[in-house]
Each structure stands twice: as structure tokens, then as C-alpha cells.
Tab-separated table of C-alpha atoms in Angstrom:
chain	number	residue	atom	x	y	z
Q	1	MET	CA	-2.965	-10.421	7.062
Q	2	THR	CA	-2.810	-13.708	5.215
Q	3	GLU	CA	-1.963	-14.458	1.592
Q	4	ALA	CA	-5.633	-15.246	0.899
Q	5	GLU	CA	-6.703	-11.876	2.282
Q	6	GLN	CA	-4.003	-10.085	0.277
Q	7	ARG	CA	-5.217	-11.897	-2.827
Q	8	ARG	CA	-8.846	-10.785	-2.193
Q	9	HIS	CA	-7.760	-7.202	-1.596
Q	10	LEU	CA	-5.686	-7.095	-4.812
Q	11	ALA	CA	-8.374	-8.772	-6.835
Q	12	GLY	CA	-10.792	-6.150	-5.527
Q	13	ALA	CA	-8.470	-3.321	-6.503
Q	14	PHE	CA	-8.348	-4.699	-10.071
Q	15	ARG	CA	-12.094	-4.828	-10.295
Q	16	TRP	CA	-12.630	-1.468	-8.729
Q	17	ALA	CA	-10.024	0.100	-11.104
Q	18	ALA	CA	-11.895	-1.389	-14.062
Q	19	ARG	CA	-15.222	-0.109	-12.726
Q	20	LEU	CA	-13.701	3.415	-12.573
Q	21	GLY	CA	-12.206	3.170	-15.991
Q	22	PHE	CA	-8.635	3.272	-14.681
Q	23	ASN	CA	-7.470	0.488	-16.951
Q	24	GLU	CA	-6.627	0.706	-20.630
Q	25	GLY	CA	-6.840	-2.493	-22.510
Q	26	VAL	CA	-4.885	-5.299	-20.868
Q	27	ALA	CA	-1.441	-3.669	-20.535
Q	28	ASN	CA	-1.750	-2.439	-16.968
Q	29	HIS	CA	-0.469	-4.303	-13.951
Q	30	PHE	CA	-0.846	-4.274	-10.150
Q	31	SER	CA	1.193	-6.303	-7.665
Q	32	ALA	CA	1.379	-6.828	-3.873
Q	33	MET	CA	3.896	-8.547	-1.639
Q	34	VAL	CA	2.772	-11.736	-0.113
Q	35	PRO	CA	2.417	-11.061	3.653
Q	36	GLY	CA	5.292	-12.675	5.590
Q	37	SER	CA	7.517	-12.992	2.464
Q	38	ASP	CA	10.528	-10.896	1.667
Q	39	SER	CA	10.430	-11.745	-2.013
Q	40	HIS	CA	7.204	-13.260	-3.150
Q	41	PHE	CA	4.564	-11.043	-4.726
Q	42	LEU	CA	1.160	-11.456	-6.480
Q	43	LEU	CA	0.665	-10.115	-10.067
Q	44	ASN	CA	-2.138	-10.179	-12.550
Q	45	ARG	CA	-1.918	-12.554	-15.547
Q	46	ARG	CA	-0.843	-11.296	-18.952
Q	47	GLY	CA	-3.656	-10.377	-21.131
Q	48	LEU	CA	-6.404	-10.484	-18.477
Q	49	HIS	CA	-8.745	-7.539	-18.295
Q	50	PHE	CA	-8.929	-6.006	-14.786
Q	51	SER	CA	-12.634	-6.721	-14.557
Q	52	ARG	CA	-11.930	-10.458	-14.773
Q	53	ALA	CA	-9.276	-10.624	-12.057
Q	54	THR	CA	-9.868	-13.097	-9.275
Q	55	ALA	CA	-8.064	-13.786	-6.068
Q	56	GLY	CA	-7.236	-17.340	-7.177
Q	57	GLY	CA	-6.113	-16.289	-10.614
Q	58	LEU	CA	-3.246	-14.045	-9.422
Q	59	LEU	CA	0.221	-15.251	-10.046
Q	60	ARG	CA	2.676	-15.692	-7.166
Q	61	LEU	CA	6.196	-14.785	-8.347
Q	62	ASP	CA	9.601	-14.477	-6.640
Q	63	ALA	CA	11.298	-11.077	-6.831
Q	64	ALA	CA	14.542	-12.691	-5.844
Q	65	ALA	CA	14.612	-14.204	-9.384
Q	66	ALA	CA	14.624	-10.654	-10.938
Q	67	GLY	CA	16.639	-10.607	-14.106
Q	68	GLY	CA	15.715	-14.147	-14.995
Q	69	ASP	CA	13.023	-15.296	-17.392
Q	70	ALA	CA	9.532	-14.177	-16.458
Q	71	GLU	CA	6.867	-16.658	-15.567
Q	72	PRO	CA	5.172	-17.575	-18.847
Q	73	ASN	CA	1.782	-16.170	-17.791
Q	74	ALA	CA	3.291	-12.912	-16.548
Q	75	ASP	CA	3.521	-9.846	-18.765
Q	76	PRO	CA	7.317	-9.461	-19.322
Q	77	THR	CA	7.245	-5.712	-18.774
Q	78	ALA	CA	5.341	-6.235	-15.493
Q	79	TRP	CA	7.911	-8.824	-14.437
Q	80	PHE	CA	10.907	-6.629	-15.057
Q	81	LEU	CA	9.272	-3.689	-13.382
Q	82	HIS	CA	7.620	-5.251	-10.298
Q	83	SER	CA	10.293	-7.746	-9.467
Q	84	HIS	CA	12.946	-5.074	-9.198
Q	85	LEU	CA	10.840	-2.539	-7.470
Q	86	HIS	CA	9.529	-4.905	-4.762
Q	87	ARG	CA	13.106	-5.937	-4.121
Q	88	LEU	CA	14.744	-2.475	-4.137
Q	89	VAL	CA	12.090	-0.149	-2.690
Q	90	PRO	CA	11.168	-1.020	0.931
Q	91	HIS	CA	7.954	0.991	0.948
Q	92	ALA	CA	6.699	-0.529	-2.353
Q	93	LYS	CA	4.677	-3.409	-0.873
Q	94	VAL	CA	1.988	-2.646	-3.443
Q	95	ILE	CA	2.616	-1.269	-7.032
Q	96	LEU	CA	-0.176	0.019	-9.228
Q	97	HIS	CA	0.721	0.840	-12.791
Q	98	THR	CA	-1.902	2.099	-15.237
Q	99	HIS	CA	-2.349	4.086	-18.458
Q	100	MET	CA	-5.369	6.036	-17.263
Q	101	PRO	CA	-6.247	8.418	-20.081
Q	102	TYR	CA	-5.961	11.776	-18.074
Q	103	ALA	CA	-2.848	10.793	-16.176
Q	104	THR	CA	-1.272	9.485	-19.346
Q	105	ALA	CA	-2.113	12.686	-21.155
Q	106	LEU	CA	-0.449	14.703	-18.347
Q	107	ALA	CA	2.593	12.426	-18.540
Q	108	CYS	CA	2.904	13.191	-22.233
Q	109	LEU	CA	3.140	16.951	-21.747
Q	110	GLU	CA	6.735	18.258	-22.048
Q	111	GLY	CA	8.002	19.407	-18.725
Q	112	PHE	CA	4.733	18.527	-16.868
Q	113	GLU	CA	4.668	18.810	-13.106
Q	114	LEU	CA	1.673	18.618	-10.788
Q	115	GLN	CA	1.047	22.097	-9.451
Q	116	MET	CA	0.390	22.379	-5.740
Q	117	LEU	CA	-2.506	24.809	-6.162
Q	118	ASP	CA	-5.205	23.310	-4.008
Q	119	GLN	CA	-5.799	20.934	-1.127
Q	120	SER	CA	-6.271	17.997	-3.411
Q	121	ALA	CA	-2.944	18.500	-5.130
Q	122	CYS	CA	-1.103	19.416	-1.926
Q	123	ARG	CA	-1.853	15.897	-0.676
Q	124	PHE	CA	0.910	14.888	-3.144
Q	125	PHE	CA	3.478	17.507	-1.997
Q	126	GLY	CA	6.906	15.853	-1.851
Q	127	ARG	CA	5.508	12.500	-2.907
Q	128	VAL	CA	5.669	12.754	-6.725
Q	129	ALA	CA	8.620	12.101	-9.151
Q	130	TYR	CA	8.780	12.516	-12.902
Q	131	ASP	CA	10.522	10.016	-15.104
Q	132	ARG	CA	11.667	12.054	-18.045
Q	133	ASN	CA	13.967	9.292	-19.320
Q	134	PHE	CA	11.363	6.669	-20.099
Q	135	GLY	CA	12.694	4.763	-22.988
Q	136	GLY	CA	9.908	2.406	-23.986
Q	137	MET	CA	8.915	-1.062	-22.681
Q	138	PHE	CA	10.377	-2.193	-19.382
Q	139	LEU	CA	12.205	-5.219	-20.937
Q	140	ASP	CA	15.654	-5.025	-19.372
Q	141	ASP	CA	17.290	-5.125	-15.949
Q	142	SER	CA	18.329	-1.470	-15.992
Q	143	GLU	CA	14.796	0.007	-15.904
Q	144	GLY	CA	13.757	-1.349	-12.475
Q	145	PRO	CA	16.829	0.002	-10.553
Q	146	ARG	CA	16.551	3.345	-12.484
Q	147	LEU	CA	12.925	3.716	-11.356
Q	148	ALA	CA	13.793	2.483	-7.820
Q	149	ARG	CA	16.042	5.513	-7.480
Q	150	LEU	CA	13.134	7.852	-8.350
Q	151	LEU	CA	11.093	6.199	-5.553
Q	152	ALA	CA	13.594	7.014	-2.836
Q	153	ASP	CA	12.807	9.257	0.062
Q	154	GLY	CA	9.146	8.383	0.409
Q	155	ILE	CA	8.110	9.171	-3.166
Q	156	SER	CA	4.922	7.249	-3.899
Q	157	THR	CA	3.797	8.392	-7.321
Q	158	VAL	CA	5.764	8.509	-10.559
Q	159	PHE	CA	4.588	10.028	-13.805
Q	160	LEU	CA	6.249	7.986	-16.503
Q	161	GLY	CA	6.987	10.335	-19.381
Q	162	ASN	CA	4.889	9.585	-22.422
Q	163	HIS	CA	3.588	6.431	-20.779
Q	164	GLY	CA	1.358	6.533	-17.737
Q	165	VAL	CA	1.532	6.601	-13.954
Q	166	MET	CA	2.692	4.312	-11.191
Q	167	VAL	CA	1.882	4.424	-7.462
Q	168	VAL	CA	3.481	2.451	-4.682
Q	169	ALA	CA	1.973	1.963	-1.185
Q	170	PRO	CA	2.452	-0.107	1.944
Q	171	THR	CA	-0.949	-1.795	1.590
Q	172	VAL	CA	-3.642	-2.369	-1.023
Q	173	ARG	CA	-6.306	-0.947	1.238
Q	174	SER	CA	-5.672	2.565	2.359
Q	175	GLU	CA	-5.339	2.567	6.184
Q	176	GLU	CA	-6.061	6.308	6.154
Q	177	HIS	CA	-9.448	5.679	4.698
Q	178	THR	CA	-10.157	2.383	6.544
Q	179	SER	CA	-10.264	4.179	9.881
Q	180	GLU	CA	-12.835	6.586	8.397
Q	181	LEU	CA	-15.067	3.681	7.275
Q	182	GLN	CA	-14.875	2.036	10.686
Q	183	SER	CA	-16.051	5.151	12.620
């Protein structure tokens, strides 16, 4: 995959998320590693609604600079979170963070855990963590490494207490579903 293709896939994810109502205002952020790079990633611009994301408008940032000043057009909370996670979590090639209303409501419930009661929920068995120590905005260097520890051992989804949800994946486009579409 090329950087241009990754940009198109990520821009499509933003627009699809907006179409499904998975965004809340402009404080959500998605990122994806640039193919062939160990440290560069693509991120949406600060203040841009998901429905307006374009491939050419995505920022290209360097996770190796984690801890430094954020790019002026990047949301500072997105910078602190995504730069650390892309650097510290090998399976986090793509990071999707939203404040979807229902997921956020669940994350606000004291002691909430996803119950493995049906086949839809069981798909997440052993892949969900709960951040019960969320302390506010991701604006310092301790938050990224702390969340990276929650994403160990193949965890792909984190419910951020009183905040929202974050999902990490190896690709923007689900290979699991891609094979279904091609058959």
C-alpha cells in the first residue's frame, strides 16, 4: 500500500464515521501509520468535522517527536495520544478515537464491562480493556505510555472511563470483511 492509498482509506473512514453519526463535534481523531515508515503517521486536522476530511488534508506527523510540541494544525490531545501509541504499541497501525454517544454513555457507567452474552459481544472476548483512571485531556507525556500498557497482549478496544472509546487495528480497511466483499 502507498501513502496515497492510506490517505484515501483514512479519509474514507472519517467520512463514513460521520455518515453513521460516530463523531461528536470536532474533538474526535483517527490516525494511521504511513506505509513503509516506522514513525510517520497521518492525522486529521484540529477542528475539522469528519465529513470534511480529505486525503490531501490529512497531516503527516512524526511519532518519534513524541513529547515535543504538537504540529500547530494538530489537536494537542490527539498528538499526545496518537504519537505515543503509534510508537509504543506494535499492533496500533490505525487508531480510531471517538465520543460516540452510546459508547460514551457506557464508558460513563461505574464499573461497566461489556458482557459476553451473545455472538456480537463475544467477538470482543479478550480484546477489550477499561481505562478506569482517565484523568481528563491527554495533554502530558504520561497518558500515552499508560494507555499503551492497556493495549498490550492483543487488546484492540479501550473504553475510556467517562470519556469515549478507542480502537486500534493493523489496517484502516478490515481485511476480514474485504475478503467477503471480493467473493
